[in-house]
CSV table of C-alpha atoms in Angstrom, one decimal:
chain,number,residue,atom,x,y,z
A,1,MET,CA,9.5,-51.1,66.3
A,2,THR,CA,13.1,-53.0,64.6
A,3,ALA,CA,16.4,-51.7,63.7
A,4,LEU,CA,16.2,-50.8,59.5
A,5,PRO,CA,18.2,-52.7,57.3
A,6,ARG,CA,20.6,-50.6,56.4
A,7,GLU,CA,20.7,-51.5,52.3
A,8,GLN,CA,17.2,-52.4,51.2
A,9,LEU,CA,13.5,-51.7,51.9
A,10,SER,CA,10.5,-53.6,51.2
A,11,ALA,CA,7.6,-52.4,49.7
A,12,GLY,CA,5.8,-53.3,52.7
A,13,GLN,CA,8.5,-51.4,54.7
A,14,ALA,CA,9.0,-48.1,52.8
A,15,ARG,CA,4.9,-47.7,53.1
A,16,ARG,CA,4.9,-47.9,56.6
A,17,LEU,CA,8.2,-45.7,57.0
A,18,ALA,CA,5.4,-43.4,55.2
A,19,LEU,CA,2.8,-43.9,56.5
A,20,ALA,CA,4.5,-43.3,59.8
A,21,ALA,CA,6.5,-40.6,59.0
A,22,GLN,CA,2.8,-39.0,58.2
A,23,GLY,CA,1.6,-39.7,61.6
A,24,LEU,CA,-1.3,-41.5,59.7
A,25,LEU,CA,0.0,-45.3,60.5
A,26,ARG,CA,-2.2,-45.3,64.4
A,27,PRO,CA,-6.1,-44.1,66.1
A,28,GLY,CA,-5.7,-40.1,66.7
A,29,PRO,CA,-7.8,-39.3,69.2
A,30,ALA,CA,-11.8,-39.0,69.3
A,31,ARG,CA,-11.1,-34.7,69.1
A,32,ALA,CA,-8.3,-32.1,67.7
A,33,THR,CA,-6.5,-30.1,70.3
A,34,ALA,CA,-4.6,-27.5,70.3
A,35,ALA,CA,-1.7,-28.9,71.3
A,36,THR,CA,-2.5,-32.0,68.9
A,37,LEU,CA,-3.4,-30.1,65.9
A,38,ARG,CA,0.4,-28.1,66.6
A,39,ALA,CA,2.2,-30.9,67.2
A,40,THR,CA,0.6,-32.1,63.0
A,41,MET,CA,1.9,-29.1,61.7
A,42,ALA,CA,5.6,-29.9,63.1
A,43,ARG,CA,5.1,-32.7,61.8
A,44,LEU,CA,4.0,-32.0,58.2
A,45,ALA,CA,5.8,-29.2,58.4
A,46,ALA,CA,3.5,-27.8,55.8
A,47,ILE,CA,-0.4,-28.6,54.6
A,48,GLN,CA,-1.4,-27.7,51.5
A,49,ILE,CA,-4.5,-25.3,51.0
A,50,ASP,CA,-7.1,-24.9,48.5
A,51,SER,CA,-9.5,-23.0,48.3
A,52,ILE,CA,-11.9,-26.3,46.5
A,53,ASN,CA,-14.8,-27.1,49.2
A,54,VAL,CA,-17.0,-29.6,47.9
A,55,VAL,CA,-16.6,-31.6,50.9
A,56,ALA,CA,-14.9,-29.6,53.3
A,57,ARG,CA,-11.3,-27.7,52.5
A,58,SER,CA,-7.7,-29.3,51.8
A,59,HIS,CA,-6.5,-28.7,54.9
A,60,GLU,CA,-9.5,-30.0,56.8
A,61,LEU,CA,-10.1,-33.0,55.1
A,62,VAL,CA,-5.7,-33.3,55.8
A,63,LEU,CA,-6.7,-33.0,59.8
A,64,ALA,CA,-9.4,-34.5,59.5
A,65,ALA,CA,-7.4,-38.2,58.9
A,66,ARG,CA,-5.2,-37.3,61.1
A,67,LEU,CA,-6.7,-37.1,64.3
A,68,GLY,CA,-10.7,-36.8,63.4
A,69,GLN,CA,-13.1,-34.3,65.1
A,70,SER,CA,-11.9,-30.7,65.0
A,71,ASP,CA,-13.4,-27.7,65.0
A,72,PRO,CA,-12.1,-25.5,61.3
A,73,ALA,CA,-11.9,-22.3,63.9
A,74,ALA,CA,-9.5,-24.0,66.4
A,75,PHE,CA,-6.9,-24.2,63.7
A,76,ASP,CA,-7.2,-20.6,62.5
A,77,ARG,CA,-7.1,-19.7,66.0
A,78,LEU,CA,-3.9,-21.3,66.4
A,79,VAL,CA,-1.4,-20.3,63.1
A,80,TYR,CA,-2.9,-16.4,63.4
A,81,ARG,CA,-3.7,-15.7,66.7
A,82,ARG,CA,-1.5,-17.7,68.1
A,83,LYS,CA,1.0,-17.2,65.5
A,84,ALA,CA,1.6,-20.1,65.9
A,85,GLY,CA,1.3,-20.8,61.5
A,86,PHE,CA,2.1,-18.7,59.1
A,87,GLU,CA,1.0,-19.2,55.0
A,88,TYR,CA,3.7,-19.1,52.4
A,89,TRP,CA,4.8,-21.0,49.2
A,90,GLY,CA,6.2,-24.1,50.8
A,91,HIS,CA,4.6,-26.8,48.4
A,92,ALA,CA,1.9,-24.4,46.3
A,93,ALA,CA,0.9,-22.1,48.9
A,94,SER,CA,1.0,-23.8,52.5
A,95,TYR,CA,0.5,-23.5,55.6
A,96,MET,CA,4.0,-23.9,58.1
A,97,PRO,CA,4.6,-23.7,61.9
A,98,ILE,CA,6.1,-20.1,62.5
A,99,GLU,CA,9.2,-21.8,63.3
A,100,LEU,CA,9.9,-22.3,59.7
A,101,TRP,CA,9.6,-18.4,58.0
A,102,ARG,CA,13.6,-18.0,58.1
A,103,LEU,CA,14.0,-20.6,55.9
A,104,PHE,CA,12.3,-19.1,53.3
A,105,ARG,CA,14.2,-15.7,53.7
A,106,PRO,CA,16.5,-16.5,50.7
A,107,ARG,CA,13.6,-17.7,48.8
A,108,MET,CA,11.8,-14.4,49.0
A,109,ARG,CA,14.5,-12.3,48.8
A,110,ARG,CA,15.9,-14.3,45.4
A,111,THR,CA,12.0,-13.4,44.3
A,112,GLY,CA,13.1,-9.8,44.6
A,113,ALA,CA,15.6,-9.9,42.7
A,114,ARG,CA,13.8,-11.0,39.6
A,115,ASN,CA,14.4,-9.3,36.6
A,116,GLU,CA,12.2,-11.4,33.6
A,117,GLY,CA,9.3,-12.2,32.4
A,118,TRP,CA,6.2,-12.1,33.8
A,119,TRP,CA,7.5,-10.5,37.6
A,120,THR,CA,9.3,-7.1,35.9
A,121,ARG,CA,7.1,-6.8,33.8
A,122,LEU,CA,4.5,-6.2,36.2
A,123,ARG,CA,7.2,-3.7,39.0
A,124,ASP,CA,7.5,-2.0,35.7
A,125,GLU,CA,4.2,-0.7,34.4
A,126,HIS,CA,2.6,-0.6,37.9
A,127,ALA,CA,5.3,0.9,40.2
A,128,ASP,CA,3.9,3.4,41.4
A,129,LEU,CA,1.1,1.0,43.1
A,130,TYR,CA,3.9,-0.4,45.3
A,131,PRO,CA,4.3,2.3,47.7
A,132,LYS,CA,0.3,3.0,47.3
A,133,VAL,CA,-0.7,-1.0,48.6
A,134,LEU,CA,2.0,-0.4,51.5
A,135,HIS,CA,0.6,2.6,52.0
A,136,ARG,CA,-2.8,1.6,53.0
A,137,LEU,CA,-1.9,-1.5,54.9
A,138,ARG,CA,0.1,0.6,57.2
A,139,GLU,CA,-2.4,3.1,57.6
A,140,GLU,CA,-5.5,0.3,57.7
A,141,GLY,CA,-4.0,-3.2,57.3
A,142,PRO,CA,-4.9,-5.9,57.8
A,143,LEU,CA,-6.3,-6.2,54.5
A,144,PRO,CA,-7.9,-8.0,51.8
A,145,ALA,CA,-7.0,-7.7,47.8
A,146,SER,CA,-10.3,-7.0,47.4
A,147,ALA,CA,-10.3,-3.7,49.1
A,148,PHE,CA,-7.5,-2.8,46.0
A,149,THR,CA,-9.3,-3.0,43.1
A,150,GLU,CA,-9.7,0.8,43.0
A,151,ALA,CA,-6.1,1.3,42.7
A,152,GLY,CA,-5.6,-0.7,40.1
A,153,GLY,CA,-9.0,-0.5,37.8
A,154,ARG,CA,-12.0,-2.6,38.2
A,155,ARG,CA,-12.3,-5.6,39.7
A,156,ARG,CA,-12.3,-9.1,36.9
A,157,GLY,CA,-15.0,-11.1,36.9
A,158,THR,CA,-12.4,-14.2,37.3
A,159,TRP,CA,-9.8,-15.2,40.0
A,160,TRP,CA,-7.2,-16.1,37.4
A,161,ASP,CA,-7.9,-12.6,36.2
A,162,TRP,CA,-6.5,-10.1,38.8
A,163,ALA,CA,-6.4,-6.4,38.3
A,164,PRO,CA,-2.9,-5.1,39.2
A,165,ALA,CA,-2.9,-4.0,42.3
A,166,LYS,CA,-4.3,-7.3,43.4
A,167,ARG,CA,-0.7,-8.6,41.3
A,168,ALA,CA,1.2,-6.5,43.4
A,169,LEU,CA,0.4,-7.0,46.2
A,170,GLU,CA,0.7,-10.8,45.6
A,171,ASP,CA,3.7,-9.5,44.9
A,172,LEU,CA,4.7,-8.2,47.5
A,173,PHE,CA,3.8,-11.1,49.7
A,174,ALA,CA,6.5,-13.5,47.4
A,175,ARG,CA,9.6,-11.3,48.5
A,176,GLY,CA,8.0,-11.4,52.4
A,177,GLU,CA,7.3,-7.9,53.0
A,178,VAL,CA,3.8,-8.6,53.4
A,179,MET,CA,2.7,-11.9,55.3
A,180,VAL,CA,-1.3,-13.7,55.7
A,181,HIS,CA,-2.6,-11.5,59.3
A,182,ASP,CA,-5.9,-14.5,58.9
A,183,ARG,CA,-9.0,-15.4,56.2
A,184,VAL,CA,-12.6,-14.0,56.7
A,185,ARG,CA,-14.5,-15.9,54.5
A,186,PHE,CA,-11.5,-18.0,53.4
A,187,GLU,CA,-10.2,-14.6,51.8
A,188,ARG,CA,-6.7,-13.2,52.6
A,189,ARG,CA,-6.0,-10.6,55.0
A,190,TYR,CA,-2.7,-9.3,53.8
A,191,ASP,CA,-0.4,-7.2,56.9
A,192,LEU,CA,3.1,-5.5,57.2
A,193,THR,CA,5.4,-8.3,57.5
A,194,GLU,CA,6.7,-6.7,60.6
A,195,ARG,CA,3.0,-7.1,62.3
A,196,VAL,CA,2.5,-10.7,61.2
A,197,LEU,CA,5.3,-11.9,62.9
A,198,PRO,CA,5.8,-13.1,66.5
A,199,PRO,CA,8.4,-10.4,68.3
A,200,TRP,CA,9.8,-13.6,70.4
A,201,LEU,CA,10.6,-16.1,66.8
A,202,ASP,CA,14.0,-15.9,65.9
A,203,THR,CA,14.2,-14.5,62.3
A,204,SER,CA,17.9,-14.5,61.2
A,205,GLU,CA,18.2,-15.5,57.6
A,206,PRO,CA,19.9,-18.7,57.0
A,207,SER,CA,22.3,-18.3,53.7
A,208,ALA,CA,20.8,-20.0,50.5
A,209,HIS,CA,22.7,-23.2,50.8
A,210,ASP,CA,21.7,-23.6,54.6
A,211,ALA,CA,18.0,-22.9,54.1
A,212,ALA,CA,17.8,-26.1,51.6
A,213,VAL,CA,20.0,-28.6,53.7
A,214,GLU,CA,17.3,-27.2,56.4
A,215,LEU,CA,14.4,-28.4,54.1
A,216,THR,CA,15.3,-31.2,53.1
A,217,LEU,CA,16.0,-32.2,55.9
A,218,LEU,CA,12.3,-31.9,56.9
A,219,ALA,CA,10.7,-33.1,54.0
A,220,ALA,CA,13.0,-36.6,55.0
A,221,GLU,CA,11.5,-36.9,58.3
A,222,ALA,CA,7.7,-36.0,56.9
A,223,LEU,CA,8.0,-38.4,54.1
A,224,GLY,CA,10.4,-41.6,56.0
A,225,VAL,CA,11.5,-42.8,52.5
A,226,ALA,CA,11.7,-40.6,49.6
A,227,THR,CA,13.8,-40.8,46.6
A,228,ALA,CA,15.6,-37.6,45.4
A,229,ALA,CA,13.1,-35.7,43.0
A,230,ASP,CA,10.3,-36.8,46.4
A,231,LEU,CA,12.6,-34.7,48.2
A,232,ALA,CA,12.5,-31.7,46.7
A,233,ASP,CA,9.4,-31.6,45.3
A,234,TYR,CA,8.5,-31.0,49.5
A,235,PHE,CA,9.5,-27.4,49.8
A,236,ARG,CA,8.9,-27.4,45.6
A,237,LEU,CA,13.6,-26.6,46.2
A,238,ARG,CA,15.6,-25.7,42.7
A,239,THR,CA,18.0,-28.1,41.3
A,240,GLN,CA,21.0,-25.8,41.6
A,241,ASP,CA,19.7,-25.8,45.6
A,242,PHE,CA,19.0,-29.4,46.7
A,243,ARG,CA,21.6,-30.7,44.8
A,244,PRO,CA,24.2,-30.0,47.1
A,245,ALA,CA,21.7,-29.5,50.3
A,246,LEU,CA,21.7,-33.1,49.6
A,247,ALA,CA,25.0,-34.2,49.0
A,248,ASP,CA,26.0,-31.8,52.8
A,249,ALA,CA,23.1,-34.0,54.3
A,250,LEU,CA,24.5,-37.6,53.5
A,251,GLY,CA,27.8,-36.3,53.8
A,252,ALA,CA,27.4,-35.3,57.7
A,253,GLY,CA,25.3,-38.5,57.9
A,254,LEU,CA,22.3,-36.7,58.9
A,255,LEU,CA,20.4,-39.7,55.7
A,256,LEU,CA,20.9,-42.2,54.9
A,257,GLU,CA,20.5,-44.0,51.0
A,258,VAL,CA,18.6,-47.5,50.4
A,259,ASP,CA,17.6,-49.5,47.9
A,260,VAL,CA,13.7,-50.1,47.7
A,261,GLN,CA,12.0,-52.5,46.2
A,262,GLY,CA,10.2,-51.8,42.5
A,263,TRP,CA,12.2,-48.1,42.9
A,264,PRO,CA,14.2,-47.6,40.2
A,265,ARG,CA,15.9,-44.8,42.7
A,266,PRO,CA,17.9,-44.7,45.6
A,267,ALA,CA,15.5,-43.8,48.3
A,268,TYR,CA,16.8,-41.7,51.4
A,269,LEU,CA,15.7,-41.5,55.4
A,270,PRO,CA,16.9,-40.0,58.4
A,271,ALA,CA,19.6,-40.7,60.4
A,272,GLY,CA,18.4,-43.4,63.5
A,273,VAL,CA,14.4,-43.5,62.5
A,274,VAL,CA,12.8,-46.9,63.3
A,275,LEU,CA,10.1,-49.1,61.1
A,276,PRO,CA,7.2,-50.0,62.8
A,277,ARG,CA,6.0,-53.7,63.0
A,278,VAL,CA,2.9,-53.2,62.4
A,279,VAL,CA,-0.3,-51.6,60.6
A,280,ARG,CA,-3.0,-50.5,62.8
A,281,HIS,CA,-5.1,-47.3,61.5
A,282,GLU,CA,-9.0,-46.1,61.2
A,283,PRO,CA,-9.4,-46.2,57.1
A,284,VAL,CA,-9.7,-42.9,56.5
A,285,LEU,CA,-10.3,-40.3,53.4
A,286,LEU,CA,-7.4,-38.2,51.7
A,287,SER,CA,-7.3,-35.1,50.2
A,288,PRO,CA,-5.8,-35.4,46.6
A,289,PHE,CA,-3.4,-32.4,48.1
A,290,ASP,CA,-3.0,-34.2,51.2
A,291,SER,CA,0.9,-34.3,51.6
A,292,LEU,CA,1.1,-39.2,51.3
A,293,VAL,CA,-0.1,-38.8,47.8
A,294,TRP,CA,0.7,-35.1,46.8
A,295,HIS,CA,3.7,-36.4,44.5
A,296,ARG,CA,1.4,-38.6,42.5
A,297,ASP,CA,5.0,-40.7,40.8
A,298,ARG,CA,5.5,-41.1,44.3
A,299,THR,CA,1.9,-42.5,45.2
A,300,LEU,CA,2.0,-44.8,41.8
A,301,ARG,CA,5.5,-46.1,43.9
A,302,LEU,CA,4.8,-46.9,47.2
A,303,PHE,CA,0.8,-48.0,46.6
A,304,GLY,CA,0.6,-48.6,43.0
A,305,PHE,CA,-2.3,-46.2,43.2
A,306,ASP,CA,-2.3,-44.1,39.6
A,307,TYR,CA,-4.2,-41.1,40.9
A,308,ARG,CA,-5.0,-38.0,38.9
A,309,LEU,CA,-7.2,-35.1,39.8
A,310,GLU,CA,-10.7,-34.1,37.9
A,311,VAL,CA,-11.5,-30.7,38.9
A,312,TYR,CA,-10.7,-29.4,35.0
A,313,VAL,CA,-11.1,-32.0,33.4
A,314,PRO,CA,-14.7,-31.8,31.3
A,315,ALA,CA,-17.6,-33.4,33.3
A,316,ALA,CA,-18.4,-35.8,30.4
A,317,LYS,CA,-14.9,-37.1,30.0
A,318,ARG,CA,-13.9,-38.2,34.3
A,319,VAL,CA,-13.3,-41.4,35.1
A,320,TYR,CA,-13.8,-40.8,38.9
A,321,GLY,CA,-15.3,-37.7,39.4
A,322,TYR,CA,-15.1,-34.7,40.0
A,323,TYR,CA,-13.1,-33.8,43.0
A,324,THR,CA,-10.9,-37.8,44.4
A,325,LEU,CA,-11.1,-38.7,47.5
A,326,ALA,CA,-8.4,-42.5,48.0
A,327,VAL,CA,-9.7,-44.5,50.9
A,328,LEU,CA,-6.3,-45.6,53.1
A,329,ALA,CA,-7.1,-49.0,54.6
A,330,GLY,CA,-4.8,-51.3,55.7
A,331,GLY,CA,-1.6,-49.7,54.8
A,332,ARG,CA,-3.2,-49.6,51.4
A,333,LEU,CA,-5.1,-47.5,49.0
A,334,VAL,CA,-7.9,-49.8,48.4
A,335,ALA,CA,-10.3,-47.6,46.2
A,336,ARG,CA,-11.4,-43.5,45.7
A,337,VAL,CA,-14.3,-41.6,46.5
A,338,ASP,CA,-16.1,-38.7,44.7
A,339,PRO,CA,-18.2,-36.9,47.8
A,340,LYS,CA,-19.7,-34.4,47.8
A,341,LEU,CA,-21.5,-32.3,51.0
A,342,ASP,CA,-24.6,-31.3,51.0
A,343,ARG,CA,-25.0,-28.3,53.5
A,344,ARG,CA,-28.7,-27.9,53.4
A,345,ALA,CA,-29.7,-31.5,53.9
A,346,GLY,CA,-27.4,-32.0,56.0
A,347,ARG,CA,-26.2,-35.5,53.8
A,348,LEU,CA,-22.8,-36.5,52.8
A,349,LEU,CA,-23.2,-38.2,48.9
A,350,VAL,CA,-21.2,-39.7,47.6
A,351,ARG,CA,-21.4,-39.3,43.8
A,352,SER,CA,-18.7,-42.4,42.6
A,353,LEU,CA,-17.5,-45.0,44.1
A,354,HIS,CA,-14.4,-47.0,42.4
A,355,LEU,CA,-12.1,-50.2,43.6
A,356,GLU,CA,-8.7,-50.7,43.7
A,357,PRO,CA,-8.1,-53.8,41.5
A,358,GLY,CA,-6.1,-56.2,43.5
A,359,VAL,CA,-8.1,-55.6,46.7
A,360,ASP,CA,-11.1,-57.8,48.4
A,361,PRO,CA,-14.3,-56.2,47.4
A,362,GLY,CA,-16.2,-56.9,50.8
A,363,GLU,CA,-13.1,-55.7,53.0
A,364,ALA,CA,-12.7,-52.4,50.2
A,365,LEU,CA,-16.1,-51.7,50.5
A,366,GLU,CA,-16.2,-51.8,54.2
A,367,ALA,CA,-13.4,-49.7,55.2
A,368,THR,CA,-15.2,-47.4,52.4
A,369,THR,CA,-18.2,-47.3,54.2
A,370,ALA,CA,-16.9,-46.7,57.9
A,371,ALA,CA,-14.2,-44.1,56.3
A,372,CYS,CA,-17.3,-42.1,54.5
A,373,LEU,CA,-19.2,-43.0,57.8
A,374,ARG,CA,-16.1,-41.0,59.8
A,375,LEU,CA,-16.4,-38.1,57.3
A,376,ALA,CA,-19.4,-37.9,57.4
A,377,GLY,CA,-19.7,-37.8,61.4
A,378,GLN,CA,-16.6,-35.5,61.2
A,379,LEU,CA,-18.4,-33.3,58.4
A,380,GLY,CA,-22.1,-32.6,60.9
A,381,ALA,CA,-23.8,-34.7,58.5
A,382,ALA,CA,-26.6,-36.3,59.5
A,383,GLU,CA,-26.6,-39.2,57.1
A,384,LEU,CA,-24.0,-41.3,54.1
A,385,ASP,CA,-25.6,-41.2,50.7
A,386,LEU,CA,-23.3,-44.3,48.9
A,387,PRO,CA,-23.5,-45.4,45.3
A,388,ALA,CA,-26.7,-47.2,44.2
A,389,GLY,CA,-29.0,-45.2,46.6
A,390,GLY,CA,-27.2,-46.8,49.6
A,391,VAL,CA,-28.5,-44.2,52.9
A,392,ARG,CA,-26.5,-45.0,56.2
A,393,ALA,CA,-27.6,-43.1,59.0
A,394,VAL,CA,-23.7,-41.6,60.4
A,395,PRO,CA,-23.4,-42.2,64.6
A,396,GLY,CA,-23.1,-40.0,66.5
A,397,PRO,CA,-19.6,-38.3,67.1
A,398,THR,CA,-17.8,-40.7,69.8
A,399,ALA,CA,-19.3,-43.5,67.5
A,400,ALA,CA,-17.2,-41.6,64.5
A,401,ALA,CA,-14.1,-40.9,65.6
A,402,PRO,CA,-11.3,-44.0,65.7
């Protein structure tokens, strides 16, 4: 480790800080444990949740990239049974350490006080549903949203076309009156907040400003070095909350302002952070919703990697594929692949592979193959099917792990 320059960072130094902050700059354990899962959730502060399961759930890919092989049920037990985490709107829908719950109380309260637009129409038109939903949870909970369809009409055909009862339940969740108790086949089951929160938790509510300051500092620690836009985006802080929070953090010496080579705006980093001297990590595949790359403008600044997710692009117009994962190797994003897990055949299919400009093709292909083999082993696939018909047998768990 070396002391950081006070005024300017090179692009390479910024990348090293970002990778170290995200827990991607060192070989992970051969297999995740409850302790390493908890530590990773604390380090990242927010792990985005997404329902796409063409390879694995996004949070499973995030954990695999940092910790090696893990049982998805172990993370569920940590979050839901041990109550080490909770679900809420952090960076989109996110898993976060349970200690952060109090920092979102001002956001929950603000949501409950909204008196315009969609939320108000819902509350006015379906006010009778709220006590019914809460009563059922109180008497029967925990329950999934699908259990409430009879209270608000028949179930609709698509996931975004929610019945009124489902909307009311989501409103209660956003307001903090109910929480996610657990998930069954990835469907949320809700319960009253007072029954989900652990009794030992500090639930004192900070002011909106104090909460914004703490969330800004957590974002800085998770990002390593970041612009103001990067920091605000991490927990989706409103401009009117973020700007005074950033000013206070700077004024108190908790954050330092620096320039980064090639970045058009100032950047900020936690006071006392040290710069790793070397880049040393296994090649890994990153979820499109990994916190290293979820802010696309930052990904372009850090890595020169123009990340575009094409899930909602018509198949004929896709350039890279349906669910593109970036390949991280040697501290850089060197390629992107479009994989799919054939669970029945026990095979990880790589439907397309694109190398990034300026990388050594041989090294990038070798790293990509290693990253794909690693993920295949973590997912229990016996074979890796590469583009142009190449098939590789996947080593056992010990060989596949870093």
